[in-house]
mmCIF file with all atom_site columns, C-alpha atoms in Angstrom:
data_model
loop_
_atom_site.group_PDB
_atom_site.id
_atom_site.type_symbol
_atom_site.label_atom_id
_atom_site.label_alt_id
_atom_site.label_comp_id
_atom_site.label_asym_id
_atom_site.label_entity_id
_atom_site.label_seq_id
_atom_site.pdbx_PDB_ins_code
_atom_site.Cartn_x
_atom_site.Cartn_y
_atom_site.Cartn_z
_atom_site.occupancy
_atom_site.B_iso_or_equiv
_atom_site.pdbx_formal_charge
_atom_site.auth_seq_id
_atom_site.auth_comp_id
_atom_site.auth_asym_id
_atom_site.auth_atom_id
_atom_site.pdbx_PDB_model_num
ATOM 1   C CA . UNK A 1 1   ? -47.822 20.479 37.520 1.00 0.00 ? 3   UNK A CA 1
ATOM 2   C CA . UNK A 1 2   ? -47.714 17.123 39.244 1.00 0.00 ? 4   UNK A CA 1
ATOM 3   C CA . UNK A 1 3   ? -47.436 16.601 43.073 1.00 0.00 ? 5   UNK A CA 1
ATOM 4   C CA . UNK A 1 4   ? -47.015 13.097 43.912 1.00 0.00 ? 6   UNK A CA 1
ATOM 5   C CA . UNK A 1 5   ? -46.331 12.229 47.936 1.00 0.00 ? 7   UNK A CA 1
ATOM 6   C CA . UNK A 1 6   ? -42.671 12.494 48.745 1.00 0.00 ? 8   UNK A CA 1
ATOM 7   C CA . UNK A 1 7   ? -40.854 8.327  47.861 1.00 0.00 ? 9   UNK A CA 1
ATOM 8   C CA . UNK A 1 8   ? -37.484 7.547  48.987 1.00 0.00 ? 10  UNK A CA 1
ATOM 9   C CA . UNK A 1 9   ? -36.032 7.712  45.213 1.00 0.00 ? 11  UNK A CA 1
ATOM 10  C CA . UNK A 1 10  ? -37.108 11.753 45.015 1.00 0.00 ? 12  UNK A CA 1
ATOM 11  C CA . UNK A 1 11  ? -35.755 12.467 48.633 1.00 0.00 ? 13  UNK A CA 1
ATOM 12  C CA . UNK A 1 12  ? -32.475 10.615 47.100 1.00 0.00 ? 14  UNK A CA 1
ATOM 13  C CA . UNK A 1 13  ? -32.545 12.635 44.227 1.00 0.00 ? 15  UNK A CA 1
ATOM 14  C CA . UNK A 1 14  ? -32.922 16.210 45.756 1.00 0.00 ? 16  UNK A CA 1
ATOM 15  C CA . UNK A 1 15  ? -29.973 15.604 48.220 1.00 0.00 ? 17  UNK A CA 1
ATOM 16  C CA . UNK A 1 16  ? -27.483 14.403 45.164 1.00 0.00 ? 18  UNK A CA 1
ATOM 17  C CA . UNK A 1 17  ? -28.173 18.254 43.808 1.00 0.00 ? 19  UNK A CA 1
ATOM 18  C CA . UNK A 1 18  ? -27.551 19.557 47.405 1.00 0.00 ? 20  UNK A CA 1
ATOM 19  C CA . UNK A 1 19  ? -24.128 21.746 47.455 1.00 0.00 ? 21  UNK A CA 1
ATOM 20  C CA . UNK A 1 20  ? -23.690 20.641 51.240 1.00 0.00 ? 22  UNK A CA 1
ATOM 21  C CA . UNK A 1 21  ? -23.744 18.223 53.111 1.00 0.00 ? 23  UNK A CA 1
ATOM 22  C CA . UNK A 1 22  ? -26.027 20.959 56.053 1.00 0.00 ? 24  UNK A CA 1
ATOM 23  C CA . UNK A 1 23  ? -28.096 20.962 52.855 1.00 0.00 ? 25  UNK A CA 1
ATOM 24  C CA . UNK A 1 24  ? -28.752 17.649 52.447 1.00 0.00 ? 26  UNK A CA 1
ATOM 25  C CA . UNK A 1 25  ? -28.441 16.677 56.334 1.00 0.00 ? 27  UNK A CA 1
ATOM 26  C CA . UNK A 1 26  ? -31.738 19.018 56.606 1.00 0.00 ? 28  UNK A CA 1
ATOM 27  C CA . UNK A 1 27  ? -33.380 17.140 53.405 1.00 0.00 ? 29  UNK A CA 1
ATOM 28  C CA . UNK A 1 28  ? -33.411 14.079 55.087 1.00 0.00 ? 30  UNK A CA 1
ATOM 29  C CA . UNK A 1 29  ? -34.500 16.004 58.862 1.00 0.00 ? 31  UNK A CA 1
ATOM 30  C CA . UNK A 1 30  ? -37.309 17.132 57.369 1.00 0.00 ? 32  UNK A CA 1
ATOM 31  C CA . UNK A 1 31  ? -38.667 14.296 55.648 1.00 0.00 ? 33  UNK A CA 1
ATOM 32  C CA . UNK A 1 32  ? -38.184 12.056 59.015 1.00 0.00 ? 34  UNK A CA 1
ATOM 33  C CA . UNK A 1 33  ? -40.243 14.431 61.006 1.00 0.00 ? 35  UNK A CA 1
ATOM 34  C CA . UNK A 1 34  ? -43.947 14.384 61.214 1.00 0.00 ? 36  UNK A CA 1
ATOM 35  C CA . UNK A 1 35  ? -45.993 15.633 58.610 1.00 0.00 ? 37  UNK A CA 1
ATOM 36  C CA . UNK A 1 36  ? -47.403 15.707 54.399 1.00 0.00 ? 38  UNK A CA 1
ATOM 37  C CA . UNK A 1 37  ? -44.364 15.358 52.550 1.00 0.00 ? 39  UNK A CA 1
ATOM 38  C CA . UNK A 1 38  ? -44.653 16.466 48.501 1.00 0.00 ? 40  UNK A CA 1
ATOM 39  C CA . UNK A 1 39  ? -42.731 16.285 44.822 1.00 0.00 ? 41  UNK A CA 1
ATOM 40  C CA . UNK A 1 40  ? -43.290 18.439 42.016 1.00 0.00 ? 42  UNK A CA 1
ATOM 41  C CA . UNK A 1 41  ? -43.240 16.944 38.476 1.00 0.00 ? 43  UNK A CA 1
ATOM 42  C CA . UNK A 1 42  ? -43.330 19.479 35.034 1.00 0.00 ? 44  UNK A CA 1
ATOM 43  C CA . UNK A 1 43  ? -42.835 17.112 31.568 1.00 0.00 ? 45  UNK A CA 1
ATOM 44  C CA . UNK A 1 44  ? -41.462 14.164 34.775 1.00 0.00 ? 46  UNK A CA 1
ATOM 45  C CA . UNK A 1 45  ? -39.307 15.980 35.308 1.00 0.00 ? 47  UNK A CA 1
ATOM 46  C CA . UNK A 1 46  ? -38.841 16.304 39.619 1.00 0.00 ? 48  UNK A CA 1
ATOM 47  C CA . UNK A 1 47  ? -39.126 20.298 40.318 1.00 0.00 ? 49  UNK A CA 1
ATOM 48  C CA . UNK A 1 48  ? -37.671 19.934 44.283 1.00 0.00 ? 50  UNK A CA 1
ATOM 49  C CA . UNK A 1 49  ? -39.854 18.364 46.933 1.00 0.00 ? 51  UNK A CA 1
ATOM 50  C CA . UNK A 1 50  ? -41.938 20.540 50.558 1.00 0.00 ? 52  UNK A CA 1
ATOM 51  C CA . UNK A 1 51  ? -44.101 20.076 52.505 1.00 0.00 ? 53  UNK A CA 1
ATOM 52  C CA . UNK A 1 52  ? -45.608 20.773 55.988 1.00 0.00 ? 54  UNK A CA 1
ATOM 53  C CA . UNK A 1 53  ? -44.095 18.833 59.333 1.00 0.00 ? 55  UNK A CA 1
ATOM 54  C CA . UNK A 1 54  ? -46.210 19.444 62.664 1.00 0.00 ? 56  UNK A CA 1
ATOM 55  C CA . UNK A 1 55  ? -44.392 20.738 65.309 1.00 0.00 ? 57  UNK A CA 1
ATOM 56  C CA . UNK A 1 56  ? -42.595 19.982 68.157 1.00 0.00 ? 58  UNK A CA 1
ATOM 57  C CA . UNK A 1 57  ? -42.163 21.972 71.276 1.00 0.00 ? 59  UNK A CA 1
ATOM 58  C CA . UNK A 1 58  ? -37.910 20.388 72.034 1.00 0.00 ? 60  UNK A CA 1
ATOM 59  C CA . UNK A 1 59  ? -37.708 20.882 75.344 1.00 0.00 ? 61  UNK A CA 1
ATOM 60  C CA . UNK A 1 60  ? -40.732 18.833 75.818 1.00 0.00 ? 62  UNK A CA 1
ATOM 61  C CA . UNK A 1 61  ? -40.819 16.621 72.909 1.00 0.00 ? 63  UNK A CA 1
ATOM 62  C CA . UNK A 1 62  ? -44.623 17.693 73.100 1.00 0.00 ? 64  UNK A CA 1
ATOM 63  C CA . UNK A 1 63  ? -46.979 19.012 69.244 1.00 0.00 ? 65  UNK A CA 1
ATOM 64  C CA . UNK A 1 64  ? -47.168 22.260 69.072 1.00 0.00 ? 66  UNK A CA 1
ATOM 65  C CA . UNK A 1 65  ? -51.214 22.411 67.914 1.00 0.00 ? 67  UNK A CA 1
ATOM 66  C CA . UNK A 1 66  ? -52.512 24.152 65.815 1.00 0.00 ? 68  UNK A CA 1
ATOM 67  C CA . UNK A 1 67  ? -48.498 24.755 64.165 1.00 0.00 ? 69  UNK A CA 1
ATOM 68  C CA . UNK A 1 68  ? -47.463 24.057 61.261 1.00 0.00 ? 70  UNK A CA 1
ATOM 69  C CA . UNK A 1 69  ? -43.040 24.541 59.222 1.00 0.00 ? 71  UNK A CA 1
ATOM 70  C CA . UNK A 1 70  ? -43.842 24.738 55.709 1.00 0.00 ? 72  UNK A CA 1
ATOM 71  C CA . UNK A 1 71  ? -40.793 22.925 53.996 1.00 0.00 ? 73  UNK A CA 1
ATOM 72  C CA . UNK A 1 72  ? -39.282 23.951 49.975 1.00 0.00 ? 74  UNK A CA 1
ATOM 73  C CA . UNK A 1 73  ? -35.939 21.944 48.289 1.00 0.00 ? 75  UNK A CA 1
ATOM 74  C CA . UNK A 1 74  ? -35.920 23.911 44.520 1.00 0.00 ? 76  UNK A CA 1
ATOM 75  C CA . UNK A 1 75  ? -33.375 21.785 42.508 1.00 0.00 ? 77  UNK A CA 1
ATOM 76  C CA . UNK A 1 76  ? -32.053 23.859 39.250 1.00 0.00 ? 78  UNK A CA 1
ATOM 77  C CA . UNK A 1 77  ? -35.070 22.075 37.168 1.00 0.00 ? 79  UNK A CA 1
ATOM 78  C CA . UNK A 1 78  ? -37.194 23.371 39.309 1.00 0.00 ? 80  UNK A CA 1
ATOM 79  C CA . UNK A 1 79  ? -35.981 27.631 39.404 1.00 0.00 ? 81  UNK A CA 1
ATOM 80  C CA . UNK A 1 80  ? -36.806 27.488 35.490 1.00 0.00 ? 82  UNK A CA 1
ATOM 81  C CA . UNK A 1 81  ? -40.554 27.361 36.280 1.00 0.00 ? 83  UNK A CA 1
ATOM 82  C CA . UNK A 1 82  ? -40.799 29.990 38.697 1.00 0.00 ? 84  UNK A CA 1
ATOM 83  C CA . UNK A 1 83  ? -44.953 30.134 38.359 1.00 0.00 ? 85  UNK A CA 1
ATOM 84  C CA . UNK A 1 84  ? -45.387 26.916 37.779 1.00 0.00 ? 86  UNK A CA 1
ATOM 85  C CA . UNK A 1 85  ? -44.237 25.870 41.915 1.00 0.00 ? 87  UNK A CA 1
ATOM 86  C CA . UNK A 1 86  ? -45.964 29.237 42.896 1.00 0.00 ? 88  UNK A CA 1
ATOM 87  C CA . UNK A 1 87  ? -48.839 27.558 40.988 1.00 0.00 ? 89  UNK A CA 1
ATOM 88  C CA . UNK A 1 88  ? -48.795 24.297 42.899 1.00 0.00 ? 90  UNK A CA 1
ATOM 89  C CA . UNK A 1 89  ? -47.617 25.598 46.147 1.00 0.00 ? 91  UNK A CA 1
ATOM 90  C CA . UNK A 1 90  ? -50.322 28.501 46.554 1.00 0.00 ? 92  UNK A CA 1
ATOM 91  C CA . UNK A 1 91  ? -52.634 25.868 45.956 1.00 0.00 ? 93  UNK A CA 1
ATOM 92  C CA . UNK A 1 92  ? -50.747 22.699 48.334 1.00 0.00 ? 94  UNK A CA 1
ATOM 93  C CA . UNK A 1 93  ? -49.908 25.225 50.928 1.00 0.00 ? 95  UNK A CA 1
ATOM 94  C CA . UNK A 1 94  ? -54.225 26.309 50.887 1.00 0.00 ? 96  UNK A CA 1
ATOM 95  C CA . UNK A 1 95  ? -55.010 22.124 51.945 1.00 0.00 ? 97  UNK A CA 1
ATOM 96  C CA . UNK A 1 96  ? -52.760 21.385 54.482 1.00 0.00 ? 98  UNK A CA 1
ATOM 97  C CA . UNK A 1 97  ? -53.019 24.219 56.273 1.00 0.00 ? 99  UNK A CA 1
ATOM 98  C CA . UNK A 1 98  ? -56.505 23.107 55.724 1.00 0.00 ? 100 UNK A CA 1
ATOM 99  C CA . UNK A 1 99  ? -56.281 19.283 55.989 1.00 0.00 ? 101 UNK A CA 1
ATOM 100 C CA . UNK A 1 100 ? -53.769 19.396 59.511 1.00 0.00 ? 102 UNK A CA 1
ATOM 101 C CA . UNK A 1 101 ? -55.944 22.844 60.680 1.00 0.00 ? 103 UNK A CA 1
ATOM 102 C CA . UNK A 1 102 ? -53.437 24.765 61.213 1.00 0.00 ? 104 UNK A CA 1
ATOM 103 C CA . UNK A 1 103 ? -53.371 28.674 63.147 1.00 0.00 ? 105 UNK A CA 1
ATOM 104 C CA . UNK A 1 104 ? -49.656 29.853 62.197 1.00 0.00 ? 106 UNK A CA 1
ATOM 105 C CA . UNK A 1 105 ? -47.648 28.350 59.772 1.00 0.00 ? 107 UNK A CA 1
ATOM 106 C CA . UNK A 1 106 ? -43.321 28.900 59.803 1.00 0.00 ? 108 UNK A CA 1
ATOM 107 C CA . UNK A 1 107 ? -40.819 28.204 57.434 1.00 0.00 ? 109 UNK A CA 1
ATOM 108 C CA . UNK A 1 108 ? -36.862 29.363 57.267 1.00 0.00 ? 110 UNK A CA 1
ATOM 109 C CA . UNK A 1 109 ? -35.822 30.597 54.113 1.00 0.00 ? 111 UNK A CA 1
ATOM 110 C CA . UNK A 1 110 ? -32.116 30.572 53.842 1.00 0.00 ? 112 UNK A CA 1
ATOM 111 C CA . UNK A 1 111 ? -30.299 34.479 54.069 1.00 0.00 ? 113 UNK A CA 1
ATOM 112 C CA . UNK A 1 112 ? -28.738 34.716 50.516 1.00 0.00 ? 114 UNK A CA 1
ATOM 113 C CA . UNK A 1 113 ? -31.382 32.846 48.450 1.00 0.00 ? 115 UNK A CA 1
ATOM 114 C CA . UNK A 1 114 ? -33.622 35.715 47.039 1.00 0.00 ? 116 UNK A CA 1
ATOM 115 C CA . UNK A 1 115 ? -36.293 33.736 45.420 1.00 0.00 ? 117 UNK A CA 1
ATOM 116 C CA . UNK A 1 116 ? -36.865 31.827 48.539 1.00 0.00 ? 118 UNK A CA 1
ATOM 117 C CA . UNK A 1 117 ? -37.665 34.995 50.433 1.00 0.00 ? 119 UNK A CA 1
ATOM 118 C CA . UNK A 1 118 ? -39.384 36.395 47.101 1.00 0.00 ? 120 UNK A CA 1
ATOM 119 C CA . UNK A 1 119 ? -41.845 33.165 47.469 1.00 0.00 ? 121 UNK A CA 1
ATOM 120 C CA . UNK A 1 120 ? -42.656 33.504 50.518 1.00 0.00 ? 122 UNK A CA 1
ATOM 121 C CA . UNK A 1 121 ? -43.413 37.159 50.249 1.00 0.00 ? 123 UNK A CA 1
ATOM 122 C CA . UNK A 1 122 ? -45.868 35.799 47.583 1.00 0.00 ? 124 UNK A CA 1
ATOM 123 C CA . UNK A 1 123 ? -47.094 33.378 49.792 1.00 0.00 ? 125 UNK A CA 1
ATOM 124 C CA . UNK A 1 124 ? -48.319 35.810 51.624 1.00 0.00 ? 126 UNK A CA 1
ATOM 125 C CA . UNK A 1 125 ? -45.651 34.935 54.730 1.00 0.00 ? 127 UNK A CA 1
ATOM 126 C CA . UNK A 1 126 ? -44.537 38.047 57.019 1.00 0.00 ? 128 UNK A CA 1
ATOM 127 C CA . UNK A 1 127 ? -40.538 38.252 57.642 1.00 0.00 ? 129 UNK A CA 1
ATOM 128 C CA . UNK A 1 128 ? -40.089 37.114 62.052 1.00 0.00 ? 130 UNK A CA 1
ATOM 129 C CA . UNK A 1 129 ? -37.031 36.994 62.219 1.00 0.00 ? 131 UNK A CA 1
ATOM 130 C CA . UNK A 1 130 ? -34.002 37.323 60.479 1.00 0.00 ? 132 UNK A CA 1
ATOM 131 C CA . UNK A 1 131 ? -30.387 35.318 61.735 1.00 0.00 ? 133 UNK A CA 1
ATOM 132 C CA . UNK A 1 132 ? -32.198 32.870 63.700 1.00 0.00 ? 134 UNK A CA 1
ATOM 133 C CA . UNK A 1 133 ? -30.800 31.996 66.797 1.00 0.00 ? 135 UNK A CA 1
ATOM 134 C CA . UNK A 1 134 ? -27.073 33.195 64.968 1.00 0.00 ? 136 UNK A CA 1
ATOM 135 C CA . UNK A 1 135 ? -27.705 31.019 61.856 1.00 0.00 ? 137 UNK A CA 1
ATOM 136 C CA . UNK A 1 136 ? -27.760 31.833 58.194 1.00 0.00 ? 138 UNK A CA 1
ATOM 137 C CA . UNK A 1 137 ? -31.502 31.849 57.773 1.00 0.00 ? 139 UNK A CA 1
ATOM 138 C CA . UNK A 1 138 ? -34.526 33.874 58.441 1.00 0.00 ? 140 UNK A CA 1
ATOM 139 C CA . UNK A 1 139 ? -37.590 33.101 59.834 1.00 0.00 ? 141 UNK A CA 1
ATOM 140 C CA . UNK A 1 140 ? -41.308 33.649 58.065 1.00 0.00 ? 142 UNK A CA 1
ATOM 141 C CA . UNK A 1 141 ? -44.351 32.591 59.810 1.00 0.00 ? 143 UNK A CA 1
ATOM 142 C CA . UNK A 1 142 ? -47.948 33.775 59.245 1.00 0.00 ? 144 UNK A CA 1
ATOM 143 C CA . UNK A 1 143 ? -51.108 32.026 57.197 1.00 0.00 ? 145 UNK A CA 1
ATOM 144 C CA . UNK A 1 144 ? -50.819 32.730 54.012 1.00 0.00 ? 146 UNK A CA 1
ATOM 145 C CA . UNK A 1 145 ? -53.209 34.870 53.150 1.00 0.00 ? 147 UNK A CA 1
ATOM 146 C CA . UNK A 1 146 ? -56.270 34.258 51.794 1.00 0.00 ? 148 UNK A CA 1
ATOM 147 C CA . UNK A 1 147 ? -55.732 36.534 48.381 1.00 0.00 ? 149 UNK A CA 1
ATOM 148 C CA . UNK A 1 148 ? -52.053 35.161 47.914 1.00 0.00 ? 150 UNK A CA 1
ATOM 149 C CA . UNK A 1 149 ? -53.094 31.664 48.473 1.00 0.00 ? 151 UNK A CA 1
ATOM 150 C CA . UNK A 1 150 ? -55.995 32.233 45.773 1.00 0.00 ? 152 UNK A CA 1
ATOM 151 C CA . UNK A 1 151 ? -53.853 33.609 43.624 1.00 0.00 ? 153 UNK A CA 1
ATOM 152 C CA . UNK A 1 152 ? -54.490 37.400 44.003 1.00 0.00 ? 154 UNK A CA 1
#
């Protein structure tokens, strides 16, 4: 697994695999936010992209200290290698939490995305709320357990 900083070409390749404009826009939105974004490759093939963005209070537009939002988009190629993706994510997640000095991380998972829920729980997140604000996304929160981040 090779993890590199996300490029505009990576973003366009990922976006081209997504079925709806809503999901395409969501990726472009995440990439535009402050934070760290990466591409994952295995055997030279792009598996997906993701990162950690800084949380901002939507009412005041001020940074919320210590809170990050993890995001990940798997493309069909990446879904064939779930264990490789998991191992890379647990390492990268730990490094981003430490580097960004985060005390809490949240992420949203599409309600119907069973594999995404399973991965999120294995990484140590806990379900905080289903169908957030009437959308088909569920909210997970926490600082992933060190055991999860270290592969236990």
